[in-house]
XYZ file of C-alpha atoms in Angstrom:
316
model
C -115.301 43.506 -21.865
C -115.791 40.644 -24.777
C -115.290 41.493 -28.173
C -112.782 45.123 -27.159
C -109.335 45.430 -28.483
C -107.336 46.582 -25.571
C -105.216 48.008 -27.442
C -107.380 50.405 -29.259
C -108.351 52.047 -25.740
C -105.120 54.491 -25.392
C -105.989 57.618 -27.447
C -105.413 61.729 -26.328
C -107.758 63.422 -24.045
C -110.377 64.432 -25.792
C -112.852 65.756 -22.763
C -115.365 62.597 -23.186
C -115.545 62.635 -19.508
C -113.532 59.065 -19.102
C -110.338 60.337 -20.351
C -107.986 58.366 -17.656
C -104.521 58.296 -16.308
C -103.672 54.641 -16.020
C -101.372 53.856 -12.747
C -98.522 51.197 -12.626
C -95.856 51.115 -9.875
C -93.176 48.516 -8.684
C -90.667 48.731 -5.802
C -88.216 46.273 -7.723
C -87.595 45.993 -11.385
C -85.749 42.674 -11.954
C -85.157 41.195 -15.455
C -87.832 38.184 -15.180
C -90.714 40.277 -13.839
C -93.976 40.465 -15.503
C -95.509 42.514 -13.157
C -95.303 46.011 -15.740
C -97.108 43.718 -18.872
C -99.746 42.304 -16.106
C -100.528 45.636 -14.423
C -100.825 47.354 -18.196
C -103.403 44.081 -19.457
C -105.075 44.539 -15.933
C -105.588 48.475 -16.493
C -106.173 48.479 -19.556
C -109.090 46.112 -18.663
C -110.684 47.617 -16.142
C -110.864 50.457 -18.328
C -112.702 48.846 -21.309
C -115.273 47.238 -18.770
C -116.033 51.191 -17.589
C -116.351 52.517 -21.131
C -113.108 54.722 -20.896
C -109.824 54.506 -22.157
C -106.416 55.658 -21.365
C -104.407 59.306 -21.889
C -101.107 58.370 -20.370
C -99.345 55.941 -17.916
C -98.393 57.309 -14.601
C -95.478 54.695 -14.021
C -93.214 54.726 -10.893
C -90.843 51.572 -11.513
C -88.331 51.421 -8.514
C -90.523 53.242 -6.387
C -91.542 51.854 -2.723
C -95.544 51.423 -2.003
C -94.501 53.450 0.929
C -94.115 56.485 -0.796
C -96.521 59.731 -0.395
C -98.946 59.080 -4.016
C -98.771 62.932 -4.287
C -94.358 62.893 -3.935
C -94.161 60.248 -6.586
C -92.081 60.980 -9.767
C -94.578 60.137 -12.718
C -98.000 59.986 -10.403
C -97.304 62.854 -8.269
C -97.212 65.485 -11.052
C -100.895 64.469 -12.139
C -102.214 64.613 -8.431
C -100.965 68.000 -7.980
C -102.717 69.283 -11.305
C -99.374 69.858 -12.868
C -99.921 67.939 -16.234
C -103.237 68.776 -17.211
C -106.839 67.636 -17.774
C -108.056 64.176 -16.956
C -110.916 63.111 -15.643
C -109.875 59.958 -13.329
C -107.347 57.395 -12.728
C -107.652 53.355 -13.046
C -104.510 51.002 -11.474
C -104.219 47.662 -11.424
C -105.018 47.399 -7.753
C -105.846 49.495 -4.583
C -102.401 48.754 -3.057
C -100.844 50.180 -6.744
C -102.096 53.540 -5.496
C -100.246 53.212 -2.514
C -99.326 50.945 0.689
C -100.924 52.946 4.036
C -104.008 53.306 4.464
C -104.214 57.226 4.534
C -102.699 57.776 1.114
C -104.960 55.638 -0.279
C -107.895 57.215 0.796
C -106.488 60.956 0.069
C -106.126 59.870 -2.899
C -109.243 58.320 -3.397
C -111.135 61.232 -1.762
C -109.529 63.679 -4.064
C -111.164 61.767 -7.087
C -114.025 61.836 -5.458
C -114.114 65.535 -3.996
C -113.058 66.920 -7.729
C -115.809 64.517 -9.518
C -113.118 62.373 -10.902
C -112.989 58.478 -11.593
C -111.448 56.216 -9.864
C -111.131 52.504 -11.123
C -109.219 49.487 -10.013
C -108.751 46.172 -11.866
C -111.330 43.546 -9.747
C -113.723 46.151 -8.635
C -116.868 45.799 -10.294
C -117.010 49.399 -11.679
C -115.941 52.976 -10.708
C -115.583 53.330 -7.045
C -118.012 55.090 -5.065
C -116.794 56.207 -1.903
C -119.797 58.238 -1.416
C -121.438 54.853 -1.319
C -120.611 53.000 2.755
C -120.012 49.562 1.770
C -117.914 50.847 -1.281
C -115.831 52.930 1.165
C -115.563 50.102 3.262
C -114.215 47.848 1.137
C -111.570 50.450 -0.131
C -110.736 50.996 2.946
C -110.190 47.494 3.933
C -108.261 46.483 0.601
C -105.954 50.033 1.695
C -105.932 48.587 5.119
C -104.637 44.987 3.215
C -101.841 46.394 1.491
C -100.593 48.247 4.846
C -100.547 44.898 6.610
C -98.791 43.189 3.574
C -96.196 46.432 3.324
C -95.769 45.692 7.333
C -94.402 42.199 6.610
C -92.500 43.065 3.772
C -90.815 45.349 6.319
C -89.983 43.239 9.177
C -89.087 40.538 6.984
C -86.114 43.154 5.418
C -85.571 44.132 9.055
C -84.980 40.342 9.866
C -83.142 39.872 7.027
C -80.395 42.870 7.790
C -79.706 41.670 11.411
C -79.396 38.239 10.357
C -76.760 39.307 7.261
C -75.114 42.399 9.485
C -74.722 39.774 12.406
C -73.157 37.635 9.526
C -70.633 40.472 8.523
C -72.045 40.471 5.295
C -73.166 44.116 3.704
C -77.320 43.998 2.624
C -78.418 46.845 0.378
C -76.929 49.004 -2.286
C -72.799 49.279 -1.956
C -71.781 52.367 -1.446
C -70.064 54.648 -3.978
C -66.760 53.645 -5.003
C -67.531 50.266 -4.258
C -69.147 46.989 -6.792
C -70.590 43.574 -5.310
C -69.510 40.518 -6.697
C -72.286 37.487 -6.895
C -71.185 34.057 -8.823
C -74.731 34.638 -10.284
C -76.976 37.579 -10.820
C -79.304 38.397 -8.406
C -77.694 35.839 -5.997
C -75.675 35.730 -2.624
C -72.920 38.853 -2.398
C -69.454 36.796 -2.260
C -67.325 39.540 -2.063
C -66.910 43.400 -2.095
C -64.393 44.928 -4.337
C -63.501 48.517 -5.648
C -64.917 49.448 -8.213
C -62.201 50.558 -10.917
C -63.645 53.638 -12.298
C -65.855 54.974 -9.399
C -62.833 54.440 -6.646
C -60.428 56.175 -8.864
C -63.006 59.510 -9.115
C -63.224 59.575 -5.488
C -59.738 59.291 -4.971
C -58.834 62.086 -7.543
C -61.469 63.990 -5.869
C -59.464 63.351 -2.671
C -56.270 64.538 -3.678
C -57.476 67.528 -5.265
C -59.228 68.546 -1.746
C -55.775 67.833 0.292
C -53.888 69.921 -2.317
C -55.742 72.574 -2.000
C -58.589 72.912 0.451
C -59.201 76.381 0.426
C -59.677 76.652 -3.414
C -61.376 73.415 -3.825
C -64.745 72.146 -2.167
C -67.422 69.806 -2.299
C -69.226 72.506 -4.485
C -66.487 73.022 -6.643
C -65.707 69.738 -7.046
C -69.752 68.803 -7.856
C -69.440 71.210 -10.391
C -66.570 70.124 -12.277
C -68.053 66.637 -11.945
C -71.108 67.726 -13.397
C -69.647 69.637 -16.417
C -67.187 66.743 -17.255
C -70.383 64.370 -17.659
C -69.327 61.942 -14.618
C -72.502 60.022 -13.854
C -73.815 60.564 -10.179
C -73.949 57.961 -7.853
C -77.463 57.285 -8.396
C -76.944 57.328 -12.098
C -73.517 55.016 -11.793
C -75.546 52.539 -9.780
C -78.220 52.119 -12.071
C -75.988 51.762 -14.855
C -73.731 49.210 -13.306
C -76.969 47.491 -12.598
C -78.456 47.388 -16.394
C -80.538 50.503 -16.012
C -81.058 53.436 -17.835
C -79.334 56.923 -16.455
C -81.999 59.230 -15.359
C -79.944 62.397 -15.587
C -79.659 62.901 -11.750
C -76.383 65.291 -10.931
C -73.999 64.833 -8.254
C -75.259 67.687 -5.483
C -72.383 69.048 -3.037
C -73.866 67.545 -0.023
C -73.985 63.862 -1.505
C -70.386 64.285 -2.251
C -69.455 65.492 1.035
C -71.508 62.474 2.692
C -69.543 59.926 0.513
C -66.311 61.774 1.704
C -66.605 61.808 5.295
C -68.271 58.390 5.825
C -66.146 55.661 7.268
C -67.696 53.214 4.125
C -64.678 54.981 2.595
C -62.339 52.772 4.715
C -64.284 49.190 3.448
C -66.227 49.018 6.277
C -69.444 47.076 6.419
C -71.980 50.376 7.946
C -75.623 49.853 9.547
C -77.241 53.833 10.063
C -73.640 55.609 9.338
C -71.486 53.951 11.697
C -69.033 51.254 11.705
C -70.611 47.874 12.579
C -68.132 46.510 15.204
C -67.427 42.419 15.086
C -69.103 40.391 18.370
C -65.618 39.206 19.308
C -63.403 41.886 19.059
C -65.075 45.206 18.756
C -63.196 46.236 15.970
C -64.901 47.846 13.028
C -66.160 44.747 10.317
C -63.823 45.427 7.195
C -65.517 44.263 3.904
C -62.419 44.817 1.572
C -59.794 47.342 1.049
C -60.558 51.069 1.665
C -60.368 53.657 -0.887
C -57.917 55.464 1.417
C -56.489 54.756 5.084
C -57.199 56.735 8.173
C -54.857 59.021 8.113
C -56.411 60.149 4.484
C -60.019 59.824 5.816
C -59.125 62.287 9.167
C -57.028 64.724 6.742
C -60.114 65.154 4.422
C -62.647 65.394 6.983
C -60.354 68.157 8.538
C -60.074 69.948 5.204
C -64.122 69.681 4.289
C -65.168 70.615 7.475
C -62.361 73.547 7.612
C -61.002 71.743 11.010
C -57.753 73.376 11.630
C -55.335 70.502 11.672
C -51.932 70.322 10.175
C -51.432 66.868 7.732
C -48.995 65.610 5.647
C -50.994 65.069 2.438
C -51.199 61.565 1.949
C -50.178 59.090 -1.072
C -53.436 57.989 -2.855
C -51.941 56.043 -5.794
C -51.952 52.412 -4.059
């Protein structure tokens, strides 16, 4: 719209009857992206050429187009009426709203079934999916970003064969554990421990072998949580240059860290051991945060197996 100051367009609700939520998401936040300053210009836009302006950002950084609109953290709130009044929403693009095809067009049909707006950047307008050839071409821009969210998913499919067959690890390392790239964002060279987070385990560990009647998962959960210890979500976005979000370590995460053979530094695809083509043997990625004896005493003590150990040295 020529001649509007974008940035005079974000004001309260004030029941004008184009008071919208402007939508932003991202599956990947990386340092160089422009992707949340372009999606705010491109809202913010195609609010001004509508006449409304903006009450709030739904924004869902980190969050996979493949997630349910309605389960998101910052959008789902406002589609389930939990936040209070607006009258519409306006994204950057169809496929911001979502990647299949079906949450799309719930979402879109719940604008229109409760009389709200609904506005993407490149649309001329509000949509109208009461209108057939505006329903059309939502559905064929929702049916778009499914195909595009189908390559994106073979590709990462391809990808983890290719780097698995490789015996390098793809993905987030697991607890206890830190990548090492010459560069960031590049090639993993290595995997090492990482210093604090294999040392909590570990102390976790020999607390559970000293006395596994006494002290759990639970317990142990607990004491993490009151002593401040960031959770392994929270610890990963941290070591990554990301911001906490407050997330506490739960029993059962704890006990899945325990009892998975990652423990023992080996490369995992879907929980198991990946065994090497030539051998069979389980693909070791570095040095374990325990050896097997350790890791078949503490599953016998969390799962309450009755097994007699000698409780192991964890020090080295």
């Amino acid at each position: 719209m020529r001649g509007t100051d974008l940035n005079t367009i974000e004001r309260p609700y004030d029941g004008c009857g184009k008071c919208l939520l402007g939508v932003r998401r991202l599956s990947r936040v990386k340092l160089a992206t422009s992707s949340p300053e372009r999606q705010r210009e491109n809202v913010l836009t195609a609010a001004a050429a509508v006449g409304a302006h903006i009450i709030g950002w739904a924004d869902d950084w980190e969050v996979s187009g493949a997630t349910d609109p309605v389960t998101r953290p910052s959008l789902g709130p406002w589609l389930r009426d939990e936040r209070g009044p607006y009258d519409g929403l306006v994204a950057a693009a169809v496929d911001r709203l979502g990647r299949y095809v079906v949450d799309c067009l719930n979402t879109g049909y719940k604008m229109r079934d409760e009389k709200k707006v609904l506005v993407t950047y490149g649309h001329d307008g509000a949509w109208n999916l009461d209108d057939p050839a505006d329903e059309n071409r939502f559905t064929m821009e929702a049916w778009g970003a499914q195909m595009e969210l189908r390559a994106i998913q073979r590709r990462n499919r391809d990808a983890t064969v290719k780097t698995r067959a490789a015996g390098r690890p793809k993905g987030k390392p697991s607890y206890g554990f830190q990548y090492v790239r010459k560069v960031m964002g590049g090639r993993i060279e290595q995997v090492e421990l990482h210093p604090h987070a294999s040392e909590v385990l570990r102390n976790i560990a020999r607390r559970i072998l000293a006395d596994p009647e006494s002290v759990t998962c639970s317990s142990e959960a607990a004491r993490l949580n009151r002593a401040g210890e960031l959770s392994p979500a929270d610890h990963l976005a941290v070591m990554y240059g990301k911001p906490a979000g407050g997330r506490p370590w739960s029993p059962q995460s704890l006990k899945n860290i325990l009892l998975s053979e990652a423990t023992l530094g080996y490369l995992m695809h879907r929980n198991k051991p990946v065994l090497g083509r030539e051998d069979g043997h389980p693909v070791r990625l570095c040095e374990g945060l325990w050896d097997r004896a350790t890791h078949e005493a503490l599953r016998s003590a969390i799962l309450g197996l009755q097994h007699g150990w000698v409780t192991p040295d964890l020090a080295c």
